[in-house]
Coordinates of C-alpha atoms in Angstrom, one line a residue:
Chain A
M1 CA 74.8 -64.0 -149.0
T2 CA 74.0 -60.6 -147.0
S3 CA 74.8 -57.6 -148.7
R4 CA 78.2 -55.8 -147.3
L5 CA 77.0 -52.8 -148.9
D6 CA 76.2 -50.2 -146.7
V7 CA 72.9 -47.4 -148.1
S8 CA 72.0 -45.5 -145.0
D9 CA 72.5 -41.9 -145.5
G10 CA 77.0 -41.3 -144.6
F11 CA 76.9 -38.1 -145.6
L12 CA 76.9 -36.8 -142.0
G13 CA 74.5 -33.8 -142.6
R14 CA 76.7 -32.4 -145.7
G15 CA 74.8 -34.7 -149.0
D16 CA 74.0 -30.6 -150.4
D17 CA 77.4 -29.9 -150.1
V18 CA 78.8 -32.7 -152.0
Y19 CA 76.3 -32.3 -154.4
E20 CA 76.8 -29.2 -155.1
A21 CA 80.4 -29.8 -155.2
L22 CA 79.3 -32.6 -158.4
I23 CA 77.7 -30.4 -159.9
R24 CA 80.1 -27.6 -160.2
A25 CA 83.0 -30.0 -161.1
H26 CA 80.9 -30.5 -164.6
E27 CA 80.7 -26.9 -165.3
G28 CA 81.8 -26.2 -169.0
L29 CA 82.2 -29.8 -169.8
T30 CA 81.2 -31.7 -173.1
D31 CA 78.9 -34.4 -172.6
D32 CA 82.3 -36.7 -173.4
E33 CA 84.3 -35.1 -171.3
S34 CA 81.6 -35.6 -168.3
A35 CA 81.6 -39.0 -168.4
A36 CA 84.9 -39.6 -168.5
L37 CA 85.1 -37.5 -165.4
N38 CA 82.5 -39.8 -163.8
A39 CA 84.2 -42.6 -165.3
R40 CA 87.3 -41.4 -163.0
L41 CA 85.4 -40.6 -160.1
V42 CA 84.0 -44.3 -160.3
L43 CA 87.6 -46.0 -160.1
I44 CA 88.7 -43.3 -157.4
L45 CA 85.5 -43.9 -154.9
A46 CA 85.9 -47.9 -156.2
N47 CA 89.2 -47.8 -154.8
Q48 CA 88.1 -45.2 -151.6
V49 CA 85.7 -48.0 -150.3
R50 CA 88.9 -51.0 -149.2
D51 CA 86.0 -53.1 -150.0
P52 CA 85.7 -54.4 -153.3
G53 CA 82.8 -57.1 -152.4
A54 CA 81.1 -53.7 -151.3
V55 CA 82.0 -52.1 -154.4
I56 CA 80.5 -55.1 -156.9
E57 CA 77.4 -55.1 -154.7
A58 CA 77.2 -51.4 -155.8
I59 CA 77.8 -52.0 -159.3
R60 CA 75.1 -54.5 -158.7
L61 CA 72.6 -51.8 -157.2
A62 CA 73.1 -49.1 -159.5
R63 CA 72.7 -51.5 -162.5
E64 CA 69.0 -52.9 -161.1
T65 CA 67.9 -49.2 -160.4
G66 CA 67.9 -47.8 -163.4
P67 CA 65.1 -46.7 -165.1
P68 CA 64.1 -49.6 -166.8
S69 CA 65.1 -49.2 -170.0
E70 CA 69.2 -49.6 -168.7
K71 CA 67.9 -52.4 -166.1
A72 CA 69.8 -55.9 -166.7
Chain B
M1 CA 32.5 -20.1 -149.2
G2 CA 32.9 -16.8 -148.2
T3 CA 36.1 -14.9 -150.0
Y4 CA 38.7 -13.1 -147.5
V5 CA 37.8 -9.4 -147.2
P6 CA 40.8 -7.3 -146.7
P7 CA 40.9 -4.6 -144.3
R8 CA 41.0 -0.6 -145.2
F9 CA 42.6 1.1 -142.5
A10 CA 42.3 4.7 -142.5
Y11 CA 44.3 7.2 -143.3
R12 CA 44.4 10.9 -141.6
P13 CA 46.5 13.5 -142.6
A14 CA 49.6 14.2 -141.0
A15 CA 50.4 17.2 -139.0
E16 CA 53.4 17.3 -140.9
S17 CA 51.6 17.8 -144.3
R18 CA 49.9 20.8 -143.3
G19 CA 53.2 22.4 -142.9
H20 CA 53.4 21.6 -139.2
T21 CA 56.6 20.6 -137.9
G22 CA 57.4 17.3 -137.5
Q23 CA 58.5 15.7 -134.4
R24 CA 62.4 13.9 -134.9
R25 CA 61.5 10.4 -134.4
P26 CA 63.3 7.7 -132.6
V27 CA 63.1 5.1 -135.1
A28 CA 61.0 5.2 -138.4
I29 CA 60.0 1.9 -140.2
V30 CA 59.2 2.2 -144.1
G31 CA 56.5 -0.9 -144.7
A32 CA 53.8 -2.2 -142.8
G33 CA 54.2 -5.9 -144.0
P34 CA 55.0 -8.9 -142.0
V35 CA 58.6 -7.6 -141.2
G36 CA 57.7 -4.6 -140.5
L37 CA 54.7 -4.6 -138.4
S38 CA 56.6 -7.1 -136.4
A39 CA 59.9 -4.5 -135.5
A40 CA 57.1 -1.9 -134.4
I41 CA 56.0 -4.5 -132.2
D42 CA 59.3 -5.5 -130.9
L43 CA 60.3 -2.0 -130.4
A44 CA 57.6 -1.7 -128.6
L45 CA 57.9 -4.1 -126.0
H46 CA 61.1 -2.5 -125.6
G47 CA 59.7 0.5 -125.0
V48 CA 60.3 2.7 -128.2
P49 CA 58.5 4.4 -129.8
S50 CA 58.1 4.6 -134.1
L51 CA 56.5 6.0 -136.8
V52 CA 55.4 3.1 -139.3
L53 CA 55.2 4.3 -143.3
D54 CA 53.6 2.4 -145.4
D55 CA 52.4 3.4 -149.4
N56 CA 49.1 1.5 -149.0
D57 CA 46.1 0.7 -147.2
T58 CA 45.3 -2.4 -146.7
V59 CA 47.2 -5.6 -146.1
S60 CA 49.2 -8.2 -148.8
A61 CA 47.5 -8.9 -152.0
G62 CA 47.1 -12.2 -152.1
S63 CA 49.0 -15.4 -149.8
R64 CA 52.0 -14.0 -150.8
A65 CA 54.2 -16.4 -147.3
I66 CA 52.3 -19.0 -145.9
C67 CA 54.9 -21.3 -143.9
W68 CA 55.5 -20.3 -140.2
A69 CA 58.6 -22.0 -139.1
Q70 CA 58.3 -23.1 -135.4
R71 CA 61.0 -20.7 -134.8
T72 CA 59.2 -17.8 -135.9
L73 CA 56.0 -18.6 -134.4
E74 CA 58.2 -18.8 -130.9
I75 CA 58.9 -15.4 -132.3
F76 CA 55.3 -13.9 -132.8
D77 CA 54.7 -15.8 -129.2
R78 CA 56.9 -13.7 -127.4
L79 CA 55.3 -10.7 -130.0
G80 CA 52.4 -12.1 -128.2
V81 CA 50.8 -12.7 -131.6
A82 CA 50.8 -16.6 -131.8
D83 CA 47.9 -17.6 -130.0
R84 CA 45.6 -16.1 -132.8
M85 CA 47.2 -17.5 -135.6
M86 CA 48.0 -20.8 -134.4
A87 CA 44.0 -20.4 -134.0
K88 CA 43.2 -20.1 -137.5
G89 CA 46.7 -22.2 -139.4
V90 CA 47.0 -25.1 -140.8
T91 CA 49.7 -26.8 -138.7
W92 CA 52.1 -29.5 -140.4
Q93 CA 54.9 -30.7 -140.0
R94 CA 54.8 -33.8 -141.8
G95 CA 56.1 -33.4 -146.0
R96 CA 56.2 -36.1 -148.7
V97 CA 58.6 -36.5 -151.6
H98 CA 56.6 -37.8 -155.3
R99 CA 57.9 -38.9 -158.8
R100 CA 56.1 -39.6 -161.4
D101 CA 52.6 -41.3 -159.1
A102 CA 54.8 -43.1 -156.2
E103 CA 56.1 -41.5 -152.8
I104 CA 59.9 -41.7 -153.0
Y105 CA 60.1 -40.8 -149.1
S106 CA 58.3 -39.0 -146.3
F107 CA 60.1 -36.7 -143.8
D108 CA 59.0 -35.5 -140.5
L109 CA 60.0 -32.3 -139.3
L110 CA 59.1 -32.2 -135.6
P111 CA 59.8 -35.9 -134.2
E112 CA 59.6 -35.0 -130.6
G113 CA 56.9 -33.5 -128.4
G114 CA 58.0 -31.1 -125.5
H115 CA 57.2 -27.9 -128.1
R116 CA 54.4 -25.1 -127.7
M117 CA 54.7 -24.3 -131.3
P118 CA 54.9 -26.9 -134.2
A119 CA 57.0 -27.4 -136.4
F120 CA 54.8 -25.3 -138.9
I121 CA 52.1 -23.5 -139.9
N122 CA 50.4 -22.1 -143.0
L123 CA 48.7 -18.8 -142.8
Q124 CA 47.9 -16.4 -145.3
Q125 CA 50.1 -13.3 -145.2
Y126 CA 47.4 -11.1 -145.0
Y127 CA 45.8 -13.2 -142.2
V128 CA 49.5 -12.5 -140.5
E129 CA 49.8 -8.5 -141.3
E130 CA 46.1 -8.2 -140.3
Y131 CA 46.8 -9.9 -136.6
L132 CA 50.1 -7.8 -136.7
V133 CA 48.2 -4.5 -137.7
E134 CA 45.7 -5.0 -134.2
R135 CA 48.5 -6.3 -132.1
A136 CA 50.3 -3.0 -133.2
L137 CA 47.5 -1.2 -132.0
Q138 CA 47.4 -2.1 -128.7
F139 CA 50.4 0.5 -128.5
P140 CA 49.1 3.3 -129.4
E141 CA 51.5 6.1 -127.2
L142 CA 54.5 3.6 -129.1
I143 CA 53.1 2.8 -132.4
E144 CA 52.0 4.9 -134.6
L145 CA 50.4 3.8 -138.4
R146 CA 50.4 5.9 -141.5
W147 CA 48.7 4.6 -144.3
K148 CA 48.7 6.3 -148.1
N149 CA 52.4 7.7 -146.8
K150 CA 54.7 6.8 -149.5
V151 CA 58.7 7.5 -149.0
V152 CA 59.8 9.3 -151.7
G153 CA 62.9 10.3 -150.9
V154 CA 65.8 9.3 -148.5
A155 CA 68.5 11.3 -147.1
P156 CA 71.4 9.8 -144.9
R157 CA 72.1 12.3 -142.0
Q158 CA 75.4 12.6 -139.3
L159 CA 72.8 10.8 -136.9
G160 CA 69.5 10.0 -139.0
A161 CA 68.2 10.0 -142.0
E162 CA 65.8 12.5 -143.6
L163 CA 62.8 10.9 -144.9
T164 CA 60.4 12.7 -147.9
V165 CA 56.6 11.3 -147.5
D166 CA 53.7 11.9 -150.5
T167 CA 50.8 11.8 -149.5
P168 CA 47.0 12.4 -150.4
D169 CA 47.5 15.7 -148.6
G170 CA 51.4 16.3 -150.2
A171 CA 54.3 15.7 -149.0
Y172 CA 56.4 16.3 -146.1
T173 CA 59.9 15.5 -143.6
I174 CA 60.6 13.9 -141.1
E175 CA 64.0 12.9 -139.8
A176 CA 64.2 9.9 -137.7
D177 CA 67.8 8.9 -135.4
W178 CA 66.9 5.6 -137.1
V179 CA 64.8 3.7 -139.9
I180 CA 64.3 0.8 -140.7
A181 CA 63.7 -0.8 -144.1
A182 CA 61.2 -2.8 -144.3
D183 CA 59.9 -2.1 -147.7
G184 CA 60.1 -5.5 -149.3
A185 CA 62.2 -7.1 -152.3
N186 CA 61.4 -4.0 -154.9
S187 CA 62.7 -1.6 -152.2
S188 CA 62.3 1.9 -152.9
V189 CA 65.0 2.8 -149.7
R190 CA 67.6 0.4 -151.2
R191 CA 67.0 2.3 -154.8
M192 CA 67.0 6.0 -153.4
L193 CA 70.4 4.8 -151.6
G194 CA 72.2 3.5 -154.7
L195 CA 72.5 0.0 -153.1
P196 CA 73.8 -2.8 -155.2
F197 CA 71.3 -5.8 -155.2
R198 CA 73.4 -8.7 -156.1
G199 CA 72.9 -12.6 -156.6
Q200 CA 71.4 -15.8 -158.8
D201 CA 68.6 -14.9 -161.4
F202 CA 66.9 -18.0 -162.1
D203 CA 65.1 -18.8 -165.6
E204 CA 62.6 -21.1 -165.0
R205 CA 59.2 -19.7 -164.7
F206 CA 56.7 -20.8 -162.1
L207 CA 53.0 -20.9 -161.6
I208 CA 51.7 -20.6 -158.4
A209 CA 47.9 -20.8 -157.6
D210 CA 45.9 -20.0 -154.7
V211 CA 42.3 -21.7 -155.2
R212 CA 39.4 -22.6 -153.1
M213 CA 37.7 -26.4 -152.6
D214 CA 36.2 -29.1 -151.0
A215 CA 39.4 -31.6 -150.8
A216 CA 40.5 -34.2 -148.7
F217 CA 44.2 -33.1 -148.9
P218 CA 45.9 -33.9 -146.0
N219 CA 47.8 -31.3 -143.7
E220 CA 51.3 -31.9 -145.1
R221 CA 53.6 -30.4 -147.8
L222 CA 52.8 -33.2 -151.0
F223 CA 55.7 -32.3 -153.8
W224 CA 56.1 -33.7 -157.2
F225 CA 59.0 -34.7 -159.5
E226 CA 57.6 -35.6 -162.7
P227 CA 54.1 -36.2 -162.2
A228 CA 51.7 -37.5 -164.3
F229 CA 49.4 -34.5 -163.9
H230 CA 52.1 -32.0 -165.1
A231 CA 54.8 -34.3 -166.9
G232 CA 58.5 -33.2 -166.7
Q233 CA 58.0 -31.1 -164.3
S234 CA 57.6 -30.5 -160.7
A235 CA 54.4 -29.3 -158.5
L236 CA 53.7 -29.1 -155.0
L237 CA 51.0 -28.4 -152.3
H238 CA 50.2 -26.7 -149.2
K239 CA 46.9 -26.4 -147.6
Q240 CA 46.2 -23.2 -146.1
P241 CA 43.4 -22.0 -144.0
D242 CA 39.8 -21.5 -145.4
N243 CA 39.9 -24.7 -147.8
V244 CA 42.4 -22.3 -149.8
Y245 CA 45.3 -24.6 -151.4
R246 CA 48.2 -22.9 -152.8
L247 CA 49.7 -25.1 -156.1
D248 CA 52.7 -24.3 -157.2
F249 CA 53.7 -25.5 -160.6
Q250 CA 57.1 -25.6 -162.6
L251 CA 56.5 -24.2 -166.2
G252 CA 60.1 -24.0 -167.8
P253 CA 62.3 -21.2 -168.5
D254 CA 60.4 -20.5 -171.5
A255 CA 57.1 -20.0 -170.1
D256 CA 55.3 -17.1 -171.5
P257 CA 54.5 -15.1 -168.1
A258 CA 51.3 -13.6 -169.5
L259 CA 49.6 -16.0 -171.1
E260 CA 50.6 -18.4 -168.9
R261 CA 48.7 -16.3 -165.9
Q262 CA 45.5 -16.5 -167.8
P263 CA 42.3 -18.7 -166.4
D264 CA 41.8 -20.8 -169.0
R265 CA 45.1 -22.0 -168.7
V266 CA 45.6 -22.1 -165.1
M267 CA 42.1 -24.0 -164.8
P268 CA 43.1 -27.0 -166.7
R269 CA 46.8 -27.4 -164.5
V270 CA 44.7 -27.2 -161.4
R271 CA 41.7 -29.5 -162.9
A272 CA 45.0 -32.4 -163.4
V273 CA 45.5 -32.1 -159.8
V274 CA 42.4 -31.8 -157.8
G275 CA 40.4 -34.4 -160.1
E276 CA 37.0 -34.2 -162.6
S277 CA 35.0 -34.0 -159.2
T278 CA 36.1 -32.0 -156.9
P279 CA 34.9 -28.3 -157.7
F280 CA 37.0 -25.5 -156.4
E281 CA 37.9 -21.6 -157.7
L282 CA 40.4 -19.8 -158.3
E283 CA 41.6 -17.2 -156.1
W284 CA 44.8 -15.9 -157.0
C285 CA 47.6 -16.7 -158.6
S286 CA 50.6 -15.1 -160.6
V287 CA 54.0 -16.7 -163.0
Y288 CA 57.3 -15.3 -161.4
A289 CA 61.0 -16.2 -161.9
F290 CA 63.0 -16.9 -158.4
R291 CA 65.8 -14.1 -157.3
C292 CA 68.5 -14.9 -154.9
A293 CA 70.1 -11.8 -153.9
R294 CA 71.8 -9.4 -150.5
L295 CA 72.8 -6.6 -150.2
E296 CA 76.5 -6.8 -149.0
H297 CA 75.8 -5.0 -145.7
F298 CA 72.3 -4.3 -144.6
V299 CA 73.1 -1.3 -142.0
H300 CA 74.3 2.1 -143.9
G301 CA 74.9 4.4 -141.4
R302 CA 71.6 4.5 -139.4
V303 CA 69.0 3.4 -142.1
V304 CA 68.9 -0.6 -141.5
F305 CA 67.6 -3.7 -143.9
A306 CA 65.1 -6.3 -142.6
G307 CA 63.2 -8.8 -144.4
D308 CA 63.3 -8.8 -148.3
S309 CA 64.6 -5.4 -148.7
A310 CA 68.1 -6.8 -147.5
H311 CA 68.3 -10.1 -149.1
V312 CA 65.3 -12.1 -151.6
V313 CA 65.2 -15.7 -151.6
S314 CA 63.7 -19.0 -154.0
P315 CA 60.3 -20.1 -152.3
F316 CA 61.3 -23.8 -151.6
G317 CA 62.6 -24.0 -148.9
A318 CA 60.1 -21.0 -146.8
R319 CA 62.6 -19.1 -145.9
G320 CA 61.5 -15.5 -146.9
G321 CA 58.9 -14.6 -144.6
N322 CA 60.7 -16.7 -141.8
G323 CA 64.1 -15.2 -142.5
G324 CA 62.5 -11.6 -142.2
I325 CA 60.6 -12.3 -139.0
Q326 CA 63.8 -13.7 -137.9
D327 CA 65.7 -10.5 -138.8
V328 CA 63.5 -8.7 -136.8
D329 CA 63.6 -10.9 -133.7
N330 CA 67.6 -10.2 -133.8
L331 CA 67.6 -6.6 -134.5
C332 CA 65.0 -5.1 -132.2
W333 CA 67.1 -5.2 -128.3
K334 CA 70.1 -4.4 -130.4
L335 CA 68.2 -1.0 -131.6
A336 CA 66.1 -0.7 -128.4
R337 CA 69.7 -1.3 -126.4
V338 CA 71.6 1.5 -129.0
V339 CA 68.4 4.2 -128.7
G340 CA 68.2 3.6 -125.0
G341 CA 71.8 4.9 -124.8
R342 CA 73.1 1.4 -122.6
A343 CA 75.2 0.3 -125.8
S344 CA 77.0 1.5 -128.5
E345 CA 76.4 1.7 -132.0
A346 CA 78.5 -1.2 -132.8
L347 CA 75.9 -3.3 -131.4
I348 CA 74.2 -2.5 -134.5
G349 CA 76.7 -4.1 -136.2
S350 CA 76.7 -7.5 -135.1
Y351 CA 72.8 -7.5 -136.5
D352 CA 74.7 -7.1 -139.7
E353 CA 77.0 -10.4 -139.1
E354 CA 74.2 -12.4 -137.6
R355 CA 71.1 -11.8 -140.0
G356 CA 74.3 -11.7 -142.6
R357 CA 75.5 -15.3 -142.0
A358 CA 71.2 -16.1 -141.5
A359 CA 71.0 -14.5 -145.3
D360 CA 73.8 -16.6 -146.8
E361 CA 72.4 -19.7 -145.4
N362 CA 69.5 -19.1 -146.4
I363 CA 70.1 -18.2 -150.3
L364 CA 72.2 -21.2 -150.2
N365 CA 69.3 -24.1 -149.4
S366 CA 67.1 -22.4 -151.7
A367 CA 69.1 -21.7 -154.4
R368 CA 69.9 -25.6 -154.1
T369 CA 66.8 -26.9 -154.0
T370 CA 65.7 -24.6 -157.3
N371 CA 69.2 -26.4 -158.9
F372 CA 67.9 -29.6 -158.2
M373 CA 64.5 -29.1 -159.4
T374 CA 65.6 -27.3 -162.2
P375 CA 68.3 -29.2 -163.4
K376 CA 70.5 -27.4 -166.5
T377 CA 72.5 -29.3 -168.7
R378 CA 72.4 -33.0 -169.2
T379 CA 74.5 -33.9 -166.8
E380 CA 72.7 -32.1 -164.2
R381 CA 69.5 -34.3 -165.3
L382 CA 71.4 -37.2 -165.1
F383 CA 72.9 -36.8 -161.9
R384 CA 69.6 -34.8 -160.4
D385 CA 67.7 -38.2 -162.1
S386 CA 69.9 -40.8 -160.6
V387 CA 69.7 -39.4 -156.9
L388 CA 65.7 -39.7 -158.3
D389 CA 66.5 -43.2 -159.0
L390 CA 68.4 -44.5 -155.7
A391 CA 66.0 -42.7 -153.5
P392 CA 63.1 -45.6 -152.7
H393 CA 66.9 -48.5 -152.5
A394 CA 68.9 -46.3 -150.7
G395 CA 68.9 -43.5 -148.1
F396 CA 71.6 -42.3 -148.9
G397 CA 70.0 -41.1 -151.8
R398 CA 67.2 -40.3 -149.9
A399 CA 69.2 -37.4 -148.2
L400 CA 70.2 -35.5 -151.6
V401 CA 66.7 -35.9 -152.7
N402 CA 66.2 -31.8 -152.2
A403 CA 62.3 -30.8 -152.4
G404 CA 63.2 -27.8 -150.3
R405 CA 65.4 -27.7 -146.7
L406 CA 62.8 -25.6 -145.0
S407 CA 63.1 -22.7 -142.5
R408 CA 65.6 -23.3 -139.7
P409 CA 67.3 -21.1 -137.5
C410 CA 71.0 -20.1 -138.4
L411 CA 73.2 -20.7 -135.6
L412 CA 75.3 -17.9 -134.1
S413 CA 78.2 -19.5 -133.3
G414 CA 81.8 -17.8 -132.9
L415 CA 80.2 -14.3 -133.7
R416 CA 81.3 -11.3 -131.9
L417 CA 78.2 -11.1 -129.0
Q418 CA 79.2 -15.2 -128.4
T419 CA 81.0 -16.7 -125.5
E420 CA 82.8 -19.6 -126.1
D421 CA 82.3 -22.5 -123.8
A422 CA 85.0 -23.0 -121.7
D423 CA 83.7 -26.7 -121.2
S424 CA 83.7 -29.5 -124.3
G425 CA 81.1 -32.7 -124.7
W426 CA 78.2 -30.5 -123.9
A427 CA 75.1 -31.3 -125.3
G428 CA 72.4 -28.7 -125.9
P429 CA 72.4 -25.7 -127.7
V430 CA 76.2 -24.3 -127.8
P431 CA 76.3 -20.4 -128.1
G432 CA 75.0 -18.8 -130.4
A433 CA 72.0 -21.5 -130.7
P434 CA 68.1 -20.9 -130.2
A435 CA 67.7 -22.1 -126.9
P436 CA 64.5 -24.7 -127.1
D437 CA 61.4 -25.2 -125.7
A438 CA 60.2 -27.6 -123.1
P439 CA 57.5 -27.9 -120.7
V440 CA 57.6 -26.9 -117.6
T441 CA 55.1 -26.7 -114.1
D442 CA 55.7 -22.1 -113.2
A443 CA 55.5 -21.1 -109.5
D444 CA 52.0 -21.5 -109.4
G445 CA 51.9 -25.1 -110.4
Q446 CA 50.5 -24.0 -113.6
P447 CA 51.7 -26.0 -117.0
S448 CA 54.2 -23.5 -118.5
W449 CA 56.7 -23.4 -121.6
L450 CA 59.7 -22.6 -121.2
L451 CA 60.4 -20.1 -123.8
N452 CA 57.4 -18.1 -122.2
H453 CA 59.7 -17.1 -119.6
L454 CA 62.8 -16.4 -121.4
G455 CA 63.3 -13.6 -123.7
G456 CA 62.5 -9.7 -124.5
A457 CA 65.8 -9.0 -121.4
F458 CA 68.6 -11.0 -120.9
A459 CA 68.2 -13.8 -118.8
L460 CA 70.1 -16.3 -117.0
L461 CA 68.3 -20.1 -116.7
C462 CA 70.3 -21.5 -113.9
F463 CA 69.6 -25.3 -113.4
V464 CA 69.5 -25.8 -109.5
S465 CA 68.9 -29.1 -107.1
D466 CA 68.8 -27.3 -103.7
E467 CA 68.3 -23.9 -102.0
A468 CA 72.7 -23.2 -101.7
E469 CA 72.2 -23.4 -105.6
L470 CA 69.3 -21.4 -105.2
A471 CA 70.5 -18.8 -103.4
D472 CA 74.2 -18.9 -105.2
C473 CA 71.6 -18.1 -108.6
A474 CA 69.7 -15.3 -106.6
A475 CA 72.7 -13.0 -106.3
L476 CA 73.4 -13.0 -110.0
K477 CA 70.1 -11.3 -110.0
A478 CA 72.1 -7.7 -108.8
S479 CA 73.2 -8.0 -112.4
A480 CA 71.1 -6.0 -115.3
V481 CA 69.3 -9.7 -116.3
S482 CA 66.6 -11.6 -115.5
V483 CA 66.9 -14.9 -113.8
V484 CA 64.8 -17.9 -114.6
A485 CA 65.7 -20.8 -111.9
I486 CA 64.9 -24.3 -113.4
A487 CA 64.7 -27.0 -111.3
S488 CA 63.6 -30.6 -111.5
R489 CA 61.8 -31.4 -108.0
A490 CA 59.9 -28.4 -105.9
L491 CA 62.1 -26.6 -103.6
S492 CA 61.5 -25.1 -99.8
R493 CA 58.4 -22.7 -100.0
A494 CA 60.8 -20.1 -99.4
A495 CA 61.8 -20.6 -103.1
P496 CA 58.5 -19.9 -104.5
D497 CA 59.7 -18.5 -108.2
V498 CA 61.5 -21.4 -109.2
L499 CA 60.3 -23.4 -112.5
I500 CA 59.8 -27.0 -112.0
D501 CA 61.1 -30.0 -114.9
H502 CA 58.4 -32.6 -114.1
A503 CA 59.1 -34.6 -117.3
G504 CA 63.0 -33.9 -116.9
I505 CA 62.7 -32.4 -120.7
A506 CA 64.2 -29.5 -120.0
H507 CA 67.0 -30.9 -118.4
A508 CA 67.6 -33.1 -120.6
R509 CA 67.7 -30.6 -124.0
Y510 CA 70.2 -28.5 -122.1
G511 CA 72.2 -31.2 -121.1
A512 CA 71.9 -29.4 -117.9
E513 CA 73.2 -30.6 -114.3
P514 CA 72.4 -28.9 -110.6
G515 CA 74.9 -25.5 -111.3
T516 CA 74.6 -24.9 -115.1
V517 CA 73.9 -21.6 -115.5
Y518 CA 72.6 -20.9 -119.8
L519 CA 73.0 -16.7 -120.5
I520 CA 70.3 -16.1 -123.5
R521 CA 70.4 -13.5 -124.8
P522 CA 66.7 -11.0 -125.5
D523 CA 66.2 -12.8 -128.6
Q524 CA 66.0 -16.6 -127.2
H525 CA 69.5 -18.0 -128.8
V526 CA 72.0 -18.8 -125.9
A527 CA 75.4 -16.5 -126.1
A528 CA 77.4 -18.2 -123.5
R529 CA 76.7 -21.0 -120.9
F530 CA 78.8 -22.3 -117.6
R531 CA 79.2 -25.7 -115.7
R532 CA 79.5 -23.5 -112.6
F533 CA 78.3 -20.1 -111.2
D534 CA 81.1 -17.9 -112.1
P535 CA 80.1 -14.9 -111.9
D536 CA 82.8 -13.5 -113.1
A537 CA 82.6 -15.0 -117.0
I538 CA 78.7 -14.7 -116.4
E539 CA 79.7 -11.2 -115.7
H540 CA 81.7 -11.1 -118.4
A541 CA 79.7 -12.4 -120.9
L542 CA 76.8 -10.5 -120.4
L543 CA 79.1 -7.7 -121.1
R544 CA 80.0 -9.2 -124.4
A545 CA 76.4 -10.2 -125.9
S546 CA 74.8 -6.7 -124.5
G547 CA 77.2 -4.3 -126.7
A548 CA 77.9 -2.6 -123.1
D549 CA 81.7 -3.9 -123.3
Q550 CA 82.5 -1.7 -126.1
S551 CA 80.8 2.0 -124.6
I552 CA 82.0 1.1 -121.1
R553 CA 85.6 0.7 -122.9
S554 CA 84.4 3.6 -125.0
A555 CA 83.6 5.9 -121.8
A556 CA 86.7 4.8 -119.9

């Protein structure tokens, strides 16, 4: 099966803006609050993709690219 | 192996220090670093005399600024010093980013050919200063360099400033219509005027070491996240001339600067990078923390700040030295017009506007890189490490890896000197962008570069296809502007002064059609562009870009 996941750079030259916004969103939060914010954000973006197959591919990629101890 | 021997510049007692009243100067420049010296040369090319005051009598101690970007080299070329720098410097355009021992990705800063200047050269600041001093000495009528002349007082006046200068023969005062404060990050002029310098301090300490060795590192920028040789931190390596290498080591916020600069601490760190078998000597080292800060305004009455006195950045991205030279490029033609009575003082306000934007951009980019390299919270580190985990597998991850966003010229679009396009959907440099270079053939049939025909004065770059268009273009010459005509093929013998774009690169880079006209500022930036010869529109854009419209209005 070919992956429907597009991992090319889609930030349109604004990757650093997005990254900074992500980091700033966590300022002043505890680790648990940060983890919860990340979970909400993942769900929001998973919906925004409008492609459940791609979301499942993305989950697989995230699972496979972690440090060795976290890999499936 | 020879070590660089810094030149000593002769101190001479100033006439003023022997009780003579100093002649009032149009421009005094405080600081003979790369910024102050470039300003003196640029002003001299515009026919404006300047007095340069420096508290020392030699060049920079240590290599300091080493990476000079394409746009800066184009400016140095306009100032007449680029050839020497190119001959001596190490040319590079590729950067490689590693995590642990593996390369994550590499980037090419100049994938296309057809530019006279490369993406970057590495050249120690002391060479840059030495070459600039030698160039400045070619203007004995216009540039006076005074060594061991330390400015210890600045008193703003209605139309200028009075400087108090300390010398080995005592102090003197001198008045100038304009003062350029190019006296660096710890600017004494800034301090004496009591101007706040606000920004972000970074706790992280870095070790910077120049080592001399016969090693086989490539002409590339090498960056490591968490290398085996420097566990948990980051490191950067640049090659310089004379077999000197610049190494940057992140040390963490708790490092003791006095301890870490000791050779017995530095040598093992360097040894871990270069390996056991390569002999090396330590040339220079320094331990420092970064600051990103700027003056709120760069123009204070008749005192104008340029370079590090106006704004400081972290070094990742090479935006300090390059930003300073680009300040000079922006300022000097404006100052020359104001000093020469061809524009109102309001034109200097556009320097503050345009270079203020550039400073914000440089600070933003260098601060982001420093933040990426030094995550301060657990969450920040998780995001940073996740980007590095994804980078080998995903293009978007590589786009987020921030190991330095290297110096790019700032776009001055939408600011007051530029005229917006009347037509949309146009490739090529927008108003406010630097004019791109291209290979051309000159009137004598010799290979040449487009940028060598632009800059210094306002120019109309006219893309022509026949003699009739050339005649239209020549008619525009009546204005106070030079005309540079360029065609795809040779025109008739009656039209000798036309550049030929034999490879079509200039036409492509400028999105040009027959009749296209670009108005190019003296600093080689696009002020306006037109699809057709339209003398009224061109004249209007020229008045706006040159600051003449205000003086005309106030005179009316």
